């Protein structure tokens, strides 16, 4: 889906139409990937975590974005499809904004959900114009209790 009128997409391959190109993968035994199911907009969505293995892992992707000064307000929007075998424990699905040196600037969305449906999320990044940030998504599994996955599109 293209950005709304007056909005400009600053992410490269934010729709994952080219798989995970332009996204850096976290260094972990359980690597993220691209999937065709579930997918919001074909051909691919990002797939983090797993429905197969119950493995202690941080399955993540990130992209560095330089936000121009010319914008008065900056928003980030994404669609998430959450899946969790168990809603107990310390597993989670999350979206984080990182500043220089991987300093956590904000954690606008951190959940453990099993919605199994696409939901749109939108956040205003206060103080963001002119900043360079990393947009970071992760599915975190503690390796006990149940498996957790997160799918991201658009």
mmCIF file of C-alpha atoms in Angstrom:
data_model
loop_
_atom_site.group_PDB
_atom_site.id
_atom_site.type_symbol
_atom_site.label_atom_id
_atom_site.label_comp_id
_atom_site.label_asym_id
_atom_site.label_seq_id
_atom_site.Cartn_x
_atom_site.Cartn_y
_atom_site.Cartn_z
ATOM 1 C CA UNK A 1 0.000 0.000 0.000
ATOM 2 C CA UNK A 2 1.487 3.376 -0.925
ATOM 3 C CA UNK A 3 1.709 6.102 1.722
ATOM 4 C CA UNK A 4 -1.294 8.416 2.107
ATOM 5 C CA UNK A 5 -1.288 11.728 0.244
ATOM 6 C CA UNK A 6 1.264 14.080 1.773
ATOM 7 C CA UNK A 7 3.189 11.199 3.381
ATOM 8 C CA UNK A 8 6.562 9.943 2.199
ATOM 9 C CA UNK A 9 7.910 6.462 2.790
ATOM 10 C CA UNK A 10 11.468 6.717 4.125
ATOM 11 C CA UNK A 11 11.995 2.941 4.479
ATOM 12 C CA UNK A 12 13.560 0.969 1.672
ATOM 13 C CA UNK A 13 11.566 -2.180 0.914
ATOM 14 C CA UNK A 14 9.143 -1.488 3.762
ATOM 15 C CA UNK A 15 6.587 -3.665 1.976
ATOM 16 C CA UNK A 16 9.028 -6.611 1.912
ATOM 17 C CA UNK A 17 8.238 -7.073 -1.800
ATOM 18 C CA UNK A 18 11.933 -7.954 -2.247
ATOM 19 C CA UNK A 19 12.065 -10.257 0.768
ATOM 20 C CA UNK A 20 14.393 -8.906 3.451
ATOM 21 C CA UNK A 21 16.621 -6.849 1.133
ATOM 22 C CA UNK A 22 17.578 -3.503 2.747
ATOM 23 C CA UNK A 23 16.899 -4.986 6.202
ATOM 24 C CA UNK A 24 19.731 -6.124 8.502
ATOM 25 C CA UNK A 25 19.119 -9.407 10.269
ATOM 26 C CA UNK A 26 19.989 -9.955 13.920
ATOM 27 C CA UNK A 27 22.795 -12.404 14.674
ATOM 28 C CA UNK A 28 20.999 -15.271 16.310
ATOM 29 C CA UNK A 29 20.577 -19.018 15.796
ATOM 30 C CA UNK A 30 17.006 -18.374 14.638
ATOM 31 C CA UNK A 31 17.246 -16.048 11.644
ATOM 32 C CA UNK A 32 14.313 -14.040 10.313
ATOM 33 C CA UNK A 33 13.023 -14.734 6.831
ATOM 34 C CA UNK A 34 10.344 -13.821 4.359
ATOM 35 C CA UNK A 35 7.074 -15.686 3.977
ATOM 36 C CA UNK A 36 4.145 -15.964 1.605
ATOM 37 C CA UNK A 37 1.758 -17.029 4.384
ATOM 38 C CA UNK A 38 0.602 -15.038 6.200
ATOM 39 C CA UNK A 39 1.033 -12.024 3.952
ATOM 40 C CA UNK A 40 -0.873 -8.744 3.849
ATOM 41 C CA UNK A 41 0.318 -7.568 0.436
ATOM 42 C CA UNK A 42 1.896 -10.092 -1.931
ATOM 43 C CA UNK A 43 4.421 -11.387 -2.555
ATOM 44 C CA UNK A 44 6.119 -11.431 0.893
ATOM 45 C CA UNK A 45 5.945 -10.425 4.551
ATOM 46 C CA UNK A 46 8.804 -10.510 7.078
ATOM 47 C CA UNK A 47 8.752 -13.569 9.364
ATOM 48 C CA UNK A 48 10.327 -13.325 12.826
ATOM 49 C CA UNK A 49 10.394 -16.025 15.461
ATOM 50 C CA UNK A 50 9.040 -19.469 14.718
ATOM 51 C CA UNK A 51 6.019 -21.708 14.805
ATOM 52 C CA UNK A 52 8.280 -24.783 14.622
ATOM 53 C CA UNK A 53 11.085 -24.609 17.219
ATOM 54 C CA UNK A 54 10.871 -23.573 20.847
ATOM 55 C CA UNK A 55 14.303 -21.959 20.900
ATOM 56 C CA UNK A 56 15.752 -19.226 23.123
ATOM 57 C CA UNK A 57 16.182 -16.481 20.518
ATOM 58 C CA UNK A 58 15.907 -12.855 19.443
ATOM 59 C CA UNK A 59 14.759 -13.092 15.819
ATOM 60 C CA UNK A 60 15.042 -9.523 14.527
ATOM 61 C CA UNK A 61 15.348 -7.149 11.590
ATOM 62 C CA UNK A 62 16.327 -3.498 11.474
ATOM 63 C CA UNK A 63 16.840 -0.666 9.047
ATOM 64 C CA UNK A 64 18.651 2.655 9.506
ATOM 65 C CA UNK A 65 16.624 5.675 8.398
ATOM 66 C CA UNK A 66 17.788 9.301 8.150
ATOM 67 C CA UNK A 67 14.751 11.486 8.747
ATOM 68 C CA UNK A 68 14.960 14.871 6.984
ATOM 69 C CA UNK A 69 14.476 18.146 8.881
ATOM 70 C CA UNK A 70 11.807 19.229 6.386
ATOM 71 C CA UNK A 71 9.031 17.287 8.102
ATOM 72 C CA UNK A 72 7.191 18.827 11.038
ATOM 73 C CA UNK A 73 5.886 15.446 12.170
ATOM 74 C CA UNK A 74 7.105 11.906 11.660
ATOM 75 C CA UNK A 75 4.905 8.822 11.910
ATOM 76 C CA UNK A 76 5.687 5.174 11.444
ATOM 77 C CA UNK A 77 3.031 2.710 10.415
ATOM 78 C CA UNK A 78 3.219 -1.048 9.986
ATOM 79 C CA UNK A 79 0.943 -4.063 9.895
ATOM 80 C CA UNK A 80 1.631 -6.916 12.325
ATOM 81 C CA UNK A 81 0.314 -10.465 12.498
ATOM 82 C CA UNK A 82 1.053 -12.005 15.903
ATOM 83 C CA UNK A 83 1.180 -15.690 16.781
ATOM 84 C CA UNK A 84 1.975 -17.241 20.162
ATOM 85 C CA UNK A 85 1.547 -20.790 21.357
ATOM 86 C CA UNK A 86 1.298 -19.583 24.972
ATOM 87 C CA UNK A 87 0.557 -16.169 26.454
ATOM 88 C CA UNK A 88 2.493 -17.025 29.629
ATOM 89 C CA UNK A 89 6.225 -16.509 30.081
ATOM 90 C CA UNK A 90 8.630 -13.855 28.869
ATOM 91 C CA UNK A 91 8.196 -14.223 25.091
ATOM 92 C CA UNK A 92 7.276 -11.013 23.253
ATOM 93 C CA UNK A 93 6.784 -9.317 19.919
ATOM 94 C CA UNK A 94 8.084 -5.785 19.654
ATOM 95 C CA UNK A 95 8.827 -2.647 17.670
ATOM 96 C CA UNK A 96 11.682 -0.466 18.941
ATOM 97 C CA UNK A 97 13.240 2.806 17.802
ATOM 98 C CA UNK A 98 17.011 2.820 18.306
ATOM 99 C CA UNK A 99 19.205 5.900 18.264
ATOM 100 C CA UNK A 100 22.958 6.151 17.629
ATOM 101 C CA UNK A 101 24.965 3.478 19.439
ATOM 102 C CA UNK A 102 21.875 1.227 19.667
ATOM 103 C CA UNK A 103 20.450 3.337 22.487
ATOM 104 C CA UNK A 104 16.756 2.543 22.906
ATOM 105 C CA UNK A 105 14.956 5.763 22.021
ATOM 106 C CA UNK A 106 11.457 4.305 22.392
ATOM 107 C CA UNK A 107 9.607 0.986 22.563
ATOM 108 C CA UNK A 108 6.205 2.021 21.186
ATOM 109 C CA UNK A 109 4.892 -1.538 20.876
ATOM 110 C CA UNK A 110 5.773 -4.568 23.000
ATOM 111 C CA UNK A 111 3.243 -7.362 23.362
ATOM 112 C CA UNK A 112 2.733 -11.087 23.590
ATOM 113 C CA UNK A 113 -0.332 -11.705 21.445
ATOM 114 C CA UNK A 114 -1.923 -14.454 19.446
ATOM 115 C CA UNK A 115 -4.213 -12.354 17.242
ATOM 116 C CA UNK A 116 -3.611 -14.368 14.040
ATOM 117 C CA UNK A 117 -4.936 -11.420 12.043
ATOM 118 C CA UNK A 118 -3.324 -8.387 10.431
ATOM 119 C CA UNK A 119 -3.537 -5.245 12.605
ATOM 120 C CA UNK A 120 -2.216 -1.819 11.674
ATOM 121 C CA UNK A 121 -0.127 0.124 14.179
ATOM 122 C CA UNK A 122 0.817 3.804 13.863
ATOM 123 C CA UNK A 123 3.056 5.865 16.138
ATOM 124 C CA UNK A 124 4.240 9.457 16.072
ATOM 125 C CA UNK A 125 7.969 9.798 16.619
ATOM 126 C CA UNK A 126 8.193 12.988 18.661
ATOM 127 C CA UNK A 127 11.464 14.860 18.158
ATOM 128 C CA UNK A 128 12.386 12.675 15.191
ATOM 129 C CA UNK A 129 12.801 15.153 12.277
ATOM 130 C CA UNK A 130 16.488 15.443 11.451
ATOM 131 C CA UNK A 131 17.402 12.287 13.385
ATOM 132 C CA UNK A 132 18.964 9.062 12.214
ATOM 133 C CA UNK A 133 17.229 6.079 13.778
ATOM 134 C CA UNK A 134 17.020 2.332 13.418
ATOM 135 C CA UNK A 135 13.578 0.803 12.993
ATOM 136 C CA UNK A 136 13.764 -2.559 14.785
ATOM 137 C CA UNK A 137 11.287 -5.446 14.923
ATOM 138 C CA UNK A 138 11.764 -8.628 16.947
ATOM 139 C CA UNK A 139 10.113 -11.822 18.094
ATOM 140 C CA UNK A 140 11.710 -12.902 21.353
ATOM 141 C CA UNK A 141 11.336 -16.468 22.576
ATOM 142 C CA UNK A 142 12.578 -17.600 25.996
ATOM 143 C CA UNK A 143 12.793 -21.231 24.830
ATOM 144 C CA UNK A 144 10.356 -22.424 27.512
ATOM 145 C CA UNK A 145 6.598 -22.798 27.497
ATOM 146 C CA UNK A 146 5.737 -22.012 23.902
ATOM 147 C CA UNK A 147 6.771 -20.733 20.494
ATOM 148 C CA UNK A 148 6.289 -17.136 19.361
ATOM 149 C CA UNK A 149 6.222 -15.542 15.914
ATOM 150 C CA UNK A 150 5.701 -12.079 14.426
ATOM 151 C CA UNK A 151 4.949 -11.199 10.818
ATOM 152 C CA UNK A 152 5.406 -7.646 9.534
ATOM 153 C CA UNK A 153 4.191 -6.110 6.269
ATOM 154 C CA UNK A 154 3.812 -2.619 4.837
#
